[in-house]
CSV table of C-alpha atoms in Angstrom, one decimal:
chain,number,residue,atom,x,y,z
A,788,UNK,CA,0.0,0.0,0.0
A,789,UNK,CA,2.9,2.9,0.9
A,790,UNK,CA,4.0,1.9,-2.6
A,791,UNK,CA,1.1,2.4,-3.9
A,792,UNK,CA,1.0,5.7,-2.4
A,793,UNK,CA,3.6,6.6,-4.1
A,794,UNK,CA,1.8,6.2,-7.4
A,795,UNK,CA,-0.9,7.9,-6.0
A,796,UNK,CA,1.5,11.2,-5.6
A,797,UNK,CA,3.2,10.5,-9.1
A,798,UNK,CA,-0.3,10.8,-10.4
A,799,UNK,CA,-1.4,13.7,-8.6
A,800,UNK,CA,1.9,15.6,-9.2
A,801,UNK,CA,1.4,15.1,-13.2
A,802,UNK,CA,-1.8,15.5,-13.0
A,803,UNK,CA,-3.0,18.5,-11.5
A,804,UNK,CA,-0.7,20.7,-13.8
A,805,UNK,CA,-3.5,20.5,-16.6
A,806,UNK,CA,-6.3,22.1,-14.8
A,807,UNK,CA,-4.0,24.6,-12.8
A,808,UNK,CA,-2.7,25.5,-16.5
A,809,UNK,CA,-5.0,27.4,-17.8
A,810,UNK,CA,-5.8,29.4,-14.6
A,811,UNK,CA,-2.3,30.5,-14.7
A,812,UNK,CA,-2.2,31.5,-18.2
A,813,UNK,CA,-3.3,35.2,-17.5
A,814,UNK,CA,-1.3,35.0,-13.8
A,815,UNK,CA,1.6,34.8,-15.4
A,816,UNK,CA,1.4,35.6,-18.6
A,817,UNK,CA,2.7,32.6,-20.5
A,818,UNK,CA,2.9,32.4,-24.6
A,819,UNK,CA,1.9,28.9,-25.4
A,820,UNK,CA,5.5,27.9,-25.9
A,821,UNK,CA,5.6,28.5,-21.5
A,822,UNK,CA,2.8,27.4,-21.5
A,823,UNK,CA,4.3,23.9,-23.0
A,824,UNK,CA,7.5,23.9,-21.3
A,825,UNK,CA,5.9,23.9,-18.1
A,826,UNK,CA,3.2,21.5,-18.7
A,827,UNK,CA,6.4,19.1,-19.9
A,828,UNK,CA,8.2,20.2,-16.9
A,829,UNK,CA,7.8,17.5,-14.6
A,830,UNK,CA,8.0,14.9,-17.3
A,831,UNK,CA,11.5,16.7,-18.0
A,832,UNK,CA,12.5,16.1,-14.8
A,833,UNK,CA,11.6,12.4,-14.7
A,834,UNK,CA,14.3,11.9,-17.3
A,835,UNK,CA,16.9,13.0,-15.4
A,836,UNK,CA,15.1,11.9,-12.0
A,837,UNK,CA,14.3,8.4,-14.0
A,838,UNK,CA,18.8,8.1,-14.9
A,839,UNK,CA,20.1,9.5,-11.6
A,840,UNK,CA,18.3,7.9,-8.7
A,841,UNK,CA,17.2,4.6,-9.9
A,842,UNK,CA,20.8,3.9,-10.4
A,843,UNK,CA,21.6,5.5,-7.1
A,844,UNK,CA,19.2,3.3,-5.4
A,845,UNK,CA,20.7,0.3,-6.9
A,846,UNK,CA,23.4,0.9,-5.4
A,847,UNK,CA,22.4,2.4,-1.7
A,848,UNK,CA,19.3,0.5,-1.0
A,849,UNK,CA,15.4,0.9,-2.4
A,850,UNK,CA,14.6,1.6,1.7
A,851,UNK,CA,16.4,5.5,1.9
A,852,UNK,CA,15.3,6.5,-1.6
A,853,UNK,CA,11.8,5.3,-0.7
A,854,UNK,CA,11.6,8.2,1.8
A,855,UNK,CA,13.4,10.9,0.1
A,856,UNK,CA,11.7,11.4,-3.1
A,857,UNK,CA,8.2,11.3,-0.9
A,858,UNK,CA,10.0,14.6,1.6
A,859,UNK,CA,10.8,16.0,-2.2
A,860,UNK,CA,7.6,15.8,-3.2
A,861,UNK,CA,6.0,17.4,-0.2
A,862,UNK,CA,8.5,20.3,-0.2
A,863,UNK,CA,8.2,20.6,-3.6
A,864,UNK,CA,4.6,20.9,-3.4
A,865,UNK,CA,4.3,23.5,-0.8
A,866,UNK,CA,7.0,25.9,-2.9
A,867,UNK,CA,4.2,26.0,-5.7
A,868,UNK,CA,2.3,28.5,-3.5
A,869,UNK,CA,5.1,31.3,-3.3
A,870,UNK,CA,6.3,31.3,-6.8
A,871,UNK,CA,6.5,34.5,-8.5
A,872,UNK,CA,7.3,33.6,-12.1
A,873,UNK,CA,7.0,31.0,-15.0
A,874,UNK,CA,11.3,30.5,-14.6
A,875,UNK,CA,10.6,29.8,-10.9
A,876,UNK,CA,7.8,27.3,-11.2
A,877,UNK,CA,9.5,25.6,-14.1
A,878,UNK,CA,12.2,24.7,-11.7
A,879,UNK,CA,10.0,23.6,-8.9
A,880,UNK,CA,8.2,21.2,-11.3
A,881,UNK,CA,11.6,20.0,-12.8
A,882,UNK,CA,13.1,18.7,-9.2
A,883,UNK,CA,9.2,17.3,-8.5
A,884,UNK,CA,9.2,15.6,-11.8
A,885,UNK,CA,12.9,14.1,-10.9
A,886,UNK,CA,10.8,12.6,-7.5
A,887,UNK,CA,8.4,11.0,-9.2
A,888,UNK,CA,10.9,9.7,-11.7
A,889,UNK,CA,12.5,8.2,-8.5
A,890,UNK,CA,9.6,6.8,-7.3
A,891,UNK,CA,8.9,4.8,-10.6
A,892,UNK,CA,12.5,2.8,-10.4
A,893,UNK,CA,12.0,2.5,-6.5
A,894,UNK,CA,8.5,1.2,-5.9
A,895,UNK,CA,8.8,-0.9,-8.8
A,896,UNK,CA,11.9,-2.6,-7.7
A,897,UNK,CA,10.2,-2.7,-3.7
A,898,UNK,CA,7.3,-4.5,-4.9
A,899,UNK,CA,8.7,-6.8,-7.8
A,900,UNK,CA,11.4,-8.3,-5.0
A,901,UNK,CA,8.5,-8.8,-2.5
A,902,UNK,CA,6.0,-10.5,-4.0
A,903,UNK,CA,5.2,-14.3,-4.4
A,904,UNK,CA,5.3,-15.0,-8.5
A,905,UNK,CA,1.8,-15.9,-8.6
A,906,UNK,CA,1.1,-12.3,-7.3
A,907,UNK,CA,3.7,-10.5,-9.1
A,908,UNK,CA,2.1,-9.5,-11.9
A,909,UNK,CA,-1.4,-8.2,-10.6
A,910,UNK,CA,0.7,-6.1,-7.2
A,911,UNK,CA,3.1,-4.7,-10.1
A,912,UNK,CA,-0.4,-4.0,-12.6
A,913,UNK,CA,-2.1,-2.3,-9.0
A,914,UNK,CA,0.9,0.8,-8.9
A,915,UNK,CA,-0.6,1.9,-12.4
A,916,UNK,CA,-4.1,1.4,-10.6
A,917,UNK,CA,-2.8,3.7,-7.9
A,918,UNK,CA,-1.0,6.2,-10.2
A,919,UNK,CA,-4.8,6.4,-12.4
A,920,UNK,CA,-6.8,7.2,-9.0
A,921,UNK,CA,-4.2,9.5,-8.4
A,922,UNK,CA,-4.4,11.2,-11.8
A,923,UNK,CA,-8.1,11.2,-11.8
A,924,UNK,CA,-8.8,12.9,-8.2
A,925,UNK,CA,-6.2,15.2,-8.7
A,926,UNK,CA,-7.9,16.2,-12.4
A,927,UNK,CA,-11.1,16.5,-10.4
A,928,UNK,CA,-10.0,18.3,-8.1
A,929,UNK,CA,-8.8,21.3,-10.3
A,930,UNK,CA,-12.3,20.7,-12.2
A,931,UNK,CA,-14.2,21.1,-9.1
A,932,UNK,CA,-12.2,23.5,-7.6
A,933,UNK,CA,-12.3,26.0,-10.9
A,934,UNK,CA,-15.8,26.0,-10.7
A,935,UNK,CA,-16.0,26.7,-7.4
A,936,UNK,CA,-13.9,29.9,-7.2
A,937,UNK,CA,-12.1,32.1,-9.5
A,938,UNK,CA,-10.1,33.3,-7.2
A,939,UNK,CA,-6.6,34.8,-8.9
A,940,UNK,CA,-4.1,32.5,-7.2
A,941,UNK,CA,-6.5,29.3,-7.2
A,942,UNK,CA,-3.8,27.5,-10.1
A,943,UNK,CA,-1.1,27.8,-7.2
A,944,UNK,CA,-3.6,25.9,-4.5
A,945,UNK,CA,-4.6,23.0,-7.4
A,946,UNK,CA,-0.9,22.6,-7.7
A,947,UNK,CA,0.3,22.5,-4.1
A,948,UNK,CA,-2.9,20.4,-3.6
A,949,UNK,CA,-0.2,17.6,-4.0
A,950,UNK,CA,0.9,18.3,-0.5
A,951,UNK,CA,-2.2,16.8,1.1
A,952,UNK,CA,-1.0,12.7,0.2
A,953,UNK,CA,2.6,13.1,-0.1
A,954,UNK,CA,2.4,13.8,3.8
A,955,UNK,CA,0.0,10.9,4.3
A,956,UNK,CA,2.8,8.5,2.4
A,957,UNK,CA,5.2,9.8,3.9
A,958,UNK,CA,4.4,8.8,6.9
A,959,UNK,CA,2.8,5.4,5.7
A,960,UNK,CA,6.5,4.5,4.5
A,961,UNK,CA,8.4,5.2,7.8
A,962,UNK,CA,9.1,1.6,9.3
A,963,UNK,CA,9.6,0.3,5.6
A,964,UNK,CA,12.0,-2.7,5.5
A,965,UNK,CA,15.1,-2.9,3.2
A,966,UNK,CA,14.6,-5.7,-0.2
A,967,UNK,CA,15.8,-8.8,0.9
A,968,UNK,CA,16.9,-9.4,-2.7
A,969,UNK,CA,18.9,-6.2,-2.9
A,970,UNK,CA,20.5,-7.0,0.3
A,971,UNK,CA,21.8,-10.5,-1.0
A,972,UNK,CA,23.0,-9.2,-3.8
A,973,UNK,CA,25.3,-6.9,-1.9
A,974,UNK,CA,26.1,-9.9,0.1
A,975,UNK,CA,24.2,-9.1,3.2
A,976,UNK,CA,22.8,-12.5,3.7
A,977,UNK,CA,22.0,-12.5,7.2
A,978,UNK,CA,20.3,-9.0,7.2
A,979,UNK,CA,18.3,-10.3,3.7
A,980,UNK,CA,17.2,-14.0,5.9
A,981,UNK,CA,16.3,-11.8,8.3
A,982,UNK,CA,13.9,-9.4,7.0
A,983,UNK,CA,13.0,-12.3,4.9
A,984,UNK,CA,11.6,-14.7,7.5
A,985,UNK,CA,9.8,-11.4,9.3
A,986,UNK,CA,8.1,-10.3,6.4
A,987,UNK,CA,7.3,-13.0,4.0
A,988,UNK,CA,7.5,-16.0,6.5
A,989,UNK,CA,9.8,-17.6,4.5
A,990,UNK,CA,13.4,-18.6,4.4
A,991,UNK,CA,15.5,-16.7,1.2
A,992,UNK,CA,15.9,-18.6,-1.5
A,993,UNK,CA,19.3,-20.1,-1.4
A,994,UNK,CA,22.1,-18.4,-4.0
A,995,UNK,CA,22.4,-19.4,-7.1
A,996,UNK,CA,26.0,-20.9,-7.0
A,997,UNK,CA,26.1,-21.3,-11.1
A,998,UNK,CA,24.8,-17.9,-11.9
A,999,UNK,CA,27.4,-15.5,-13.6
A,1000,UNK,CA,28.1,-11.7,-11.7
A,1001,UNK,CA,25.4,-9.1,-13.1
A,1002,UNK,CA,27.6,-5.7,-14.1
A,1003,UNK,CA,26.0,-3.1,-12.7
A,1004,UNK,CA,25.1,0.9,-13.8
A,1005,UNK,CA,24.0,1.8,-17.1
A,1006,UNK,CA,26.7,0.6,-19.2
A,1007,UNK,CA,25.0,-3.2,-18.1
A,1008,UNK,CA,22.3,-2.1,-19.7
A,1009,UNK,CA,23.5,-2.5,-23.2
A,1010,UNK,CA,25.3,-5.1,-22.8
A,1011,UNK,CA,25.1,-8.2,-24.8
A,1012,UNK,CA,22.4,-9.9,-22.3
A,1013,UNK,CA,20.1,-7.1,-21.5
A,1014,UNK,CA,20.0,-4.6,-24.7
A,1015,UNK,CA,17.5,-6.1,-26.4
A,1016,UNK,CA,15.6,-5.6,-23.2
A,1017,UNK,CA,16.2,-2.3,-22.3
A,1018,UNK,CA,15.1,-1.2,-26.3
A,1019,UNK,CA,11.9,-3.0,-25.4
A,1020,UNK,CA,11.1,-1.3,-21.5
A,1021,UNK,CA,12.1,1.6,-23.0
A,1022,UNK,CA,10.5,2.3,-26.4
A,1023,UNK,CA,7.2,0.5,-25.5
A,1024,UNK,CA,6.7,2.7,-22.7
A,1025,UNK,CA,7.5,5.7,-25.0
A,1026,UNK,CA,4.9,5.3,-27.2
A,1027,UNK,CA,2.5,4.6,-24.4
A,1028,UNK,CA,2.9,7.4,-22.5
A,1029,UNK,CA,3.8,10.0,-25.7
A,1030,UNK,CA,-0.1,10.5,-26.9
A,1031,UNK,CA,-1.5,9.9,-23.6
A,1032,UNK,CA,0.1,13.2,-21.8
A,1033,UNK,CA,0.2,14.9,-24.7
A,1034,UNK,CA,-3.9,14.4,-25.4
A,1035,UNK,CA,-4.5,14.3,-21.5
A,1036,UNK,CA,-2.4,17.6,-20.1
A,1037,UNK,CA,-3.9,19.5,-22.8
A,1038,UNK,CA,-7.7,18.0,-22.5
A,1039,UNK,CA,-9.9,21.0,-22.4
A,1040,UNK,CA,-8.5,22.7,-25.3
A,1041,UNK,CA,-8.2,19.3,-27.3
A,1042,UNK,CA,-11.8,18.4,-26.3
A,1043,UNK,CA,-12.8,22.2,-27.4
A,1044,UNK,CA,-11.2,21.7,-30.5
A,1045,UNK,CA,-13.3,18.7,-31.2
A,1046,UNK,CA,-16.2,20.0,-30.1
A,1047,UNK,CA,-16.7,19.1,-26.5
A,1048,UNK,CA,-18.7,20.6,-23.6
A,1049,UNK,CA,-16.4,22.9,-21.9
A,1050,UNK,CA,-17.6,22.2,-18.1
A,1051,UNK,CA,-15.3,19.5,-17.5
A,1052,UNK,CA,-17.4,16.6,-18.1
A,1053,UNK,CA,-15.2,15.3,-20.9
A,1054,UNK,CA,-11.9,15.0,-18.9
A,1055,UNK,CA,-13.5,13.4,-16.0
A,1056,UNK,CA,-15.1,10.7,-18.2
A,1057,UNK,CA,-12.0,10.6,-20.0
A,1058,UNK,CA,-9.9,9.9,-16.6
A,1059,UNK,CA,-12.9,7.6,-15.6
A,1060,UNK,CA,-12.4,5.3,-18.8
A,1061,UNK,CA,-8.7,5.3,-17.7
A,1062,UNK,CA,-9.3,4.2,-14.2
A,1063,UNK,CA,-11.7,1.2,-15.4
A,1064,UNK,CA,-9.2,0.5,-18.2
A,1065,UNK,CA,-6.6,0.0,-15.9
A,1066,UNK,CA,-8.4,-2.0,-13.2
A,1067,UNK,CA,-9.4,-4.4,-16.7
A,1068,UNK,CA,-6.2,-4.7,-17.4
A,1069,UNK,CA,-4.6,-6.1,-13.6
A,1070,UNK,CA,-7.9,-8.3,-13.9
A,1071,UNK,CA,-6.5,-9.9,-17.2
A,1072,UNK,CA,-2.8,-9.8,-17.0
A,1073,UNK,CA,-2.3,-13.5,-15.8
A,1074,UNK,CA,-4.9,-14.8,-17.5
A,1075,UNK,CA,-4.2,-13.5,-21.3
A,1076,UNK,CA,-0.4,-13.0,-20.6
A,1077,UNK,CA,2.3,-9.8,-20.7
A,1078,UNK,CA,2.7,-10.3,-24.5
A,1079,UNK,CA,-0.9,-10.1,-25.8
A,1080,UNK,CA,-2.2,-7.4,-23.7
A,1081,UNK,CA,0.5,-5.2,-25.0
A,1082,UNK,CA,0.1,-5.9,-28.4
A,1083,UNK,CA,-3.5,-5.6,-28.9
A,1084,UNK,CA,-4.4,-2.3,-27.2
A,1085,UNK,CA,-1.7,-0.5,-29.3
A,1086,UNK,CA,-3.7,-1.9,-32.2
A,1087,UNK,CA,-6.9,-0.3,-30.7
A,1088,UNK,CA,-5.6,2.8,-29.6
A,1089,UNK,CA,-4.0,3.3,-33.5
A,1090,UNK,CA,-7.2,2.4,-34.6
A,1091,UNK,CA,-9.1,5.4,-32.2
A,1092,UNK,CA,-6.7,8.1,-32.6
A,1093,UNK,CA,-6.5,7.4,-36.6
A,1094,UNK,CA,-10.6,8.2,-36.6
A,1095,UNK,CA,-10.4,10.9,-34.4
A,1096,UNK,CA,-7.7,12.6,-36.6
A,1097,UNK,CA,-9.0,12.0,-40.3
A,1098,UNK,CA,-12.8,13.2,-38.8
A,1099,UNK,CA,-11.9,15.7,-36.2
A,1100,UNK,CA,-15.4,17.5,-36.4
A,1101,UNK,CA,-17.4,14.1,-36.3
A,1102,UNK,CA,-20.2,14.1,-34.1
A,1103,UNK,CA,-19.9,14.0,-30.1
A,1104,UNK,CA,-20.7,10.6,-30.0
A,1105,UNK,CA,-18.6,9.2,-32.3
A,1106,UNK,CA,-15.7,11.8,-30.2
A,1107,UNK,CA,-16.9,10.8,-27.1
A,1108,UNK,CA,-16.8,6.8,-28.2
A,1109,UNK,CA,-13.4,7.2,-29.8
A,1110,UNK,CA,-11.6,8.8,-26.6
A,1111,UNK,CA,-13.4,6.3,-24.8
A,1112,UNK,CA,-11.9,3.3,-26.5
A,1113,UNK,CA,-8.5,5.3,-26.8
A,1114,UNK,CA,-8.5,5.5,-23.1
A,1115,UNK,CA,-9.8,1.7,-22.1
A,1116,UNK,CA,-7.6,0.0,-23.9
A,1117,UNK,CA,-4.2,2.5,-23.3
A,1118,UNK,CA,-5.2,2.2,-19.8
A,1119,UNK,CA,-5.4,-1.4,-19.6
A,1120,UNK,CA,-2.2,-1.7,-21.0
A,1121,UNK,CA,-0.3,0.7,-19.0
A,1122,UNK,CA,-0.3,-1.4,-16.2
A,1123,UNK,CA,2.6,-3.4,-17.6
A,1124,UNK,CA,4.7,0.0,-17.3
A,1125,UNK,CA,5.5,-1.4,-14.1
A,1126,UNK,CA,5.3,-4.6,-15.0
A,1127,UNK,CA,7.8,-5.5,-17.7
A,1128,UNK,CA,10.7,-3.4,-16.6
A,1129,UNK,CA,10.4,-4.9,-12.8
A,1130,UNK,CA,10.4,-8.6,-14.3
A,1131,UNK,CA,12.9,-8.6,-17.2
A,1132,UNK,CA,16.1,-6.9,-15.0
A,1133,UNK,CA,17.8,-8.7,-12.4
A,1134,UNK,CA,18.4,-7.7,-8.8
A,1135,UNK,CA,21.7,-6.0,-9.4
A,1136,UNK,CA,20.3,-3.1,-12.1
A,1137,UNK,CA,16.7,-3.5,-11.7
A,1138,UNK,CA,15.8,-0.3,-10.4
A,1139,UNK,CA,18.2,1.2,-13.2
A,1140,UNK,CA,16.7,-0.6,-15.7
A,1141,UNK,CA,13.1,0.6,-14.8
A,1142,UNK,CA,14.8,4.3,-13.8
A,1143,UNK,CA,16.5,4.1,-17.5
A,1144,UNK,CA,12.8,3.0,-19.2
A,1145,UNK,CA,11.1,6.0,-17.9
A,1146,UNK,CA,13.5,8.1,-18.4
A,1147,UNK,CA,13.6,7.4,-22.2
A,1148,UNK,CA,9.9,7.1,-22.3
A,1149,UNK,CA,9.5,10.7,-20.8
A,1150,UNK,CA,11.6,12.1,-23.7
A,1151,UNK,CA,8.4,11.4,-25.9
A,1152,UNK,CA,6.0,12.8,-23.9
A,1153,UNK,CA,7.8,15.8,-22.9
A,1154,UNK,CA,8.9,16.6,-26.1
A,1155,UNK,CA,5.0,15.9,-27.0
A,1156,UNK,CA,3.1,17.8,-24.1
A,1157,UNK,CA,5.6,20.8,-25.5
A,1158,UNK,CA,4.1,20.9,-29.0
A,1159,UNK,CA,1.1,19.9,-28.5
A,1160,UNK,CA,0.4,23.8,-27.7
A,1161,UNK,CA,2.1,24.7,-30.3
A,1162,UNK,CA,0.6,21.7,-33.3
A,1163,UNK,CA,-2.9,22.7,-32.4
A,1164,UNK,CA,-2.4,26.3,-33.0
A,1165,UNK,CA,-0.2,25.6,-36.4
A,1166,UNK,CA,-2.0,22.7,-37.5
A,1167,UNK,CA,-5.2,21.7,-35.8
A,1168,UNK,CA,-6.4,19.1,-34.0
A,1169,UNK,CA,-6.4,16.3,-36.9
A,1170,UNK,CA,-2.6,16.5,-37.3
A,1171,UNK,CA,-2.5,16.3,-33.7
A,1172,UNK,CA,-4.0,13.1,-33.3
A,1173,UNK,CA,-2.7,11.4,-36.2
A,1174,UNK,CA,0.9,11.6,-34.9
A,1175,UNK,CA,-0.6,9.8,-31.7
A,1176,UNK,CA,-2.1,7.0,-34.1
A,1177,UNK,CA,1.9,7.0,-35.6
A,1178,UNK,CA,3.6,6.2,-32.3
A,1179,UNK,CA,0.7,3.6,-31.7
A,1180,UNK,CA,1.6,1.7,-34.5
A,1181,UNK,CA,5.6,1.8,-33.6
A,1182,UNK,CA,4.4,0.1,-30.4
A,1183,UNK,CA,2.9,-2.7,-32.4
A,1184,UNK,CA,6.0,-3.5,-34.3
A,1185,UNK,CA,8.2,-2.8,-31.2
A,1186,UNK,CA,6.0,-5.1,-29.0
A,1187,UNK,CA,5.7,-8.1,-31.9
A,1188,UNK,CA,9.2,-8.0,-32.2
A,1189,UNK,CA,10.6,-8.0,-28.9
A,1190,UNK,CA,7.7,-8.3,-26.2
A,1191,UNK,CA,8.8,-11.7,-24.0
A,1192,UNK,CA,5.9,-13.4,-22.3
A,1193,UNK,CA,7.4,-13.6,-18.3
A,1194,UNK,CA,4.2,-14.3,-16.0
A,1195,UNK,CA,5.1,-17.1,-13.7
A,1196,UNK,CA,8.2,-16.9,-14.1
A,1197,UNK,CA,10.7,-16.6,-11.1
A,1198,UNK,CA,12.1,-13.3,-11.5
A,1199,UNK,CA,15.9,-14.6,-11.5
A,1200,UNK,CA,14.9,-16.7,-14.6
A,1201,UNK,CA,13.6,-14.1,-16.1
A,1202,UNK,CA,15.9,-11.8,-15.3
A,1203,UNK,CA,18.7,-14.5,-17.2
A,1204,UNK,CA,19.8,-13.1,-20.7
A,1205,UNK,CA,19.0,-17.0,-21.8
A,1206,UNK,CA,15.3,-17.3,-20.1
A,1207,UNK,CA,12.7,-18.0,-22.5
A,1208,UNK,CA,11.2,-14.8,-23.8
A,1209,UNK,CA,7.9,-15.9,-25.5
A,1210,UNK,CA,6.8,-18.6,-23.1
A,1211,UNK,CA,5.7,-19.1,-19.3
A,1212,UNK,CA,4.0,-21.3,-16.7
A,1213,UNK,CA,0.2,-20.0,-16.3
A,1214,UNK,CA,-0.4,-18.5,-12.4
């Protein structure tokens, strides 16, 4: 659950930024290229957050990291309310972006080395859950909250609104034990039996005596055993995420641009088809496999953004139905954000390898959530969405190719550069 907490923070912190956006528009009198830069801000800062400290937390322990990025987020929070300027609030979204990039490669790595295998895959699928409810109350929240008021500073409350559960995690976390797993692989054996038998009930597995050293840091990454992999984590996740924020930070002027109500209905229902998407898709992960509910959303979501951008002024149904399909089935998908990076990396670099895979995947969607702005001003919204549909299709081909099937699987095995990558034991 503190894991999950975390997610629920992530969300919230990426989240609010699209209704406090507009609100702060006039306040601080932004062009749409500030207005772009700061909507991609924290997704900016998950890069760098994303490189840095999942790598530094494979190498000082998941248990320190899994407090600091929460006190970053809270501190970060509360600075929204006293900043005077777009330079200033671009930097306070940067470091809070770096947090939550953080928070990706640690929770992932927490809950992946905790859980039984017949678990793994629906307690890894429930931090996307989290990070949806999240996203979704904090988008409410600004909705609610606009309508409300109109007071001048109100963008500068929906922002440090992010406060209110990074304290409640916070202190849900304190108490958190260290990975078991990350402790033997530092050769901390005792400590990891230790915490082991307390916490799961359950003697550590004993050490593989025939397994070869795993380098460690980024260059491991692309080495002969894992590059294939980190290509995969990496691009798969790039073009899930790349339409999604770029459509979803920017709703209310998309959805006016197509037509839509502009009372906020459309971006709750659109975050509500997200939230039921991902709950479908941690209901179905064991049962129709990693590898096929990958593939066949991508095909769906293609299919959804291609209509929506060759009839752009189509009727509100047909809009409505469209964004409700795109969102079901990239939602129910998503989960495996968390899933496939935590099962495919061993021990040694898996918080890297997950740290590394958002990184690169936030270098779409930042680069997307910064022209959006500026494409629906040049271009329209058509364009727009027909470059979503594009990256779609690259996530087909990327997730035929290279997508391994790993549920079942001991994470070890599937962690070995020679485990099977299409095939595993049914949970």
């Amino acid at each position: 659950m503190s894991a999950g907490g975390g997610e629920v923070c992530d969300g919230w912190v990426l989240g609010v930024v699209g209704a406090a956006m507009p609100l702060a528009r006039d306040d601080l009198a932004l062009t749409p290229a500030w207005t772009g830069l700061i909507g991609s801000a924290s997704l900016i800062g998950l890069f760098f957050g994303g490189l840095l400290f999942g790598r530094l937390t494979d190498r000082i322990g998941r248990q320190r990291m899994y407090l600091i990025d929460l006190m970053v987020f809270l501190v970060g929070s509360l600075a929204q309310l006293v900043v005077q300027d777009a330079v200033q609030l671009l930097a306070v979204r940067l470091v809070m972006g770096a947090a939550v990039g953080a928070d990706y490669a640690i929770a992932g790595a927490l809950v992946a080395e905790f859980a039984p295998p017949h678990r793994r895959g629906r307690l890894l699928a429930s931090l996307i859950v989290f990070w949806y409810v999240g996203y979704t109350l904090a988008t409410a929240f600004g909705i609610v909250a606009a309508q409300l008021t109109d007071a001048p500073s109100l963008w500068r409350w929906i922002l440090a609104s992010s406060a209110i559960p990074s304290l409640v995690v916070l202190l849900a976390r304190l108490g958190t034990p260290e990975s078991p797993s990350w402790l033997a692989s530092k050769g901390r054996r005792a400590e990891a039996e230790a915490i082991s038998r307390r916490w799961l009930g359950r003697d550590l597995d004993p050490p593989d005596v025939d397994r070869e050293p795993v380098r460690t840091g980024h260059r491991a990454l692309f080495s002969p055993g894992y590059v294939r992999r980190t290509l995969f984590t990496s691009l798969f996740w790039l073009c899930q995420v790349t339409p999604f924020f770029a459509i979803s930070t920017f709703a209310p002027q998309v959805l006016g641009l197509l037509g839509a109500p502009s009372d906020g209905t459309g971006e709750l229902l659109l975050n509500g088809f997200l939230l039921v998407g991902c709950l479908s898709g941690m209901a179905v992960i064991n049962r129709i496999g990693r590898r096929t509910l990958l593939i066949w959303p991508f095909a769906v979501t293609a299919a959804a953004l291609l209509a929506l951008g060759l009839w752009p002024h189509a009727p509100h149904t047909v809009i409505a139905l469209c964004f409700g399909v795109f969102a079901l089935f990239h939602a129910a998908s998503s989960v495996l954000q968390a899933v496939y990076p935590s099962e495919v990396f061993p021990t040694e670099i898996r918080a890297t390898g997950i740290g590394f895979a958002a990184a690169a995947s936030r270098i779409g969607a930042a680069v997307g959530t910064f022209l959006v702005p500026l494409g629906l001003a040049a271009w329209g919204v058509g364009p727009v969405m027909l470059l979503g549909c594009a990256l779609s299709l690259v996530g087909v081909l990327v997730s035929v190719a290279w997508a391994p099937e790993t549920r079942g699987l001991e994470l070890e095995r599937v962690s070995r550069p020679d485990a099977p990558e299409r095939r595993g034991r049914a949970t």
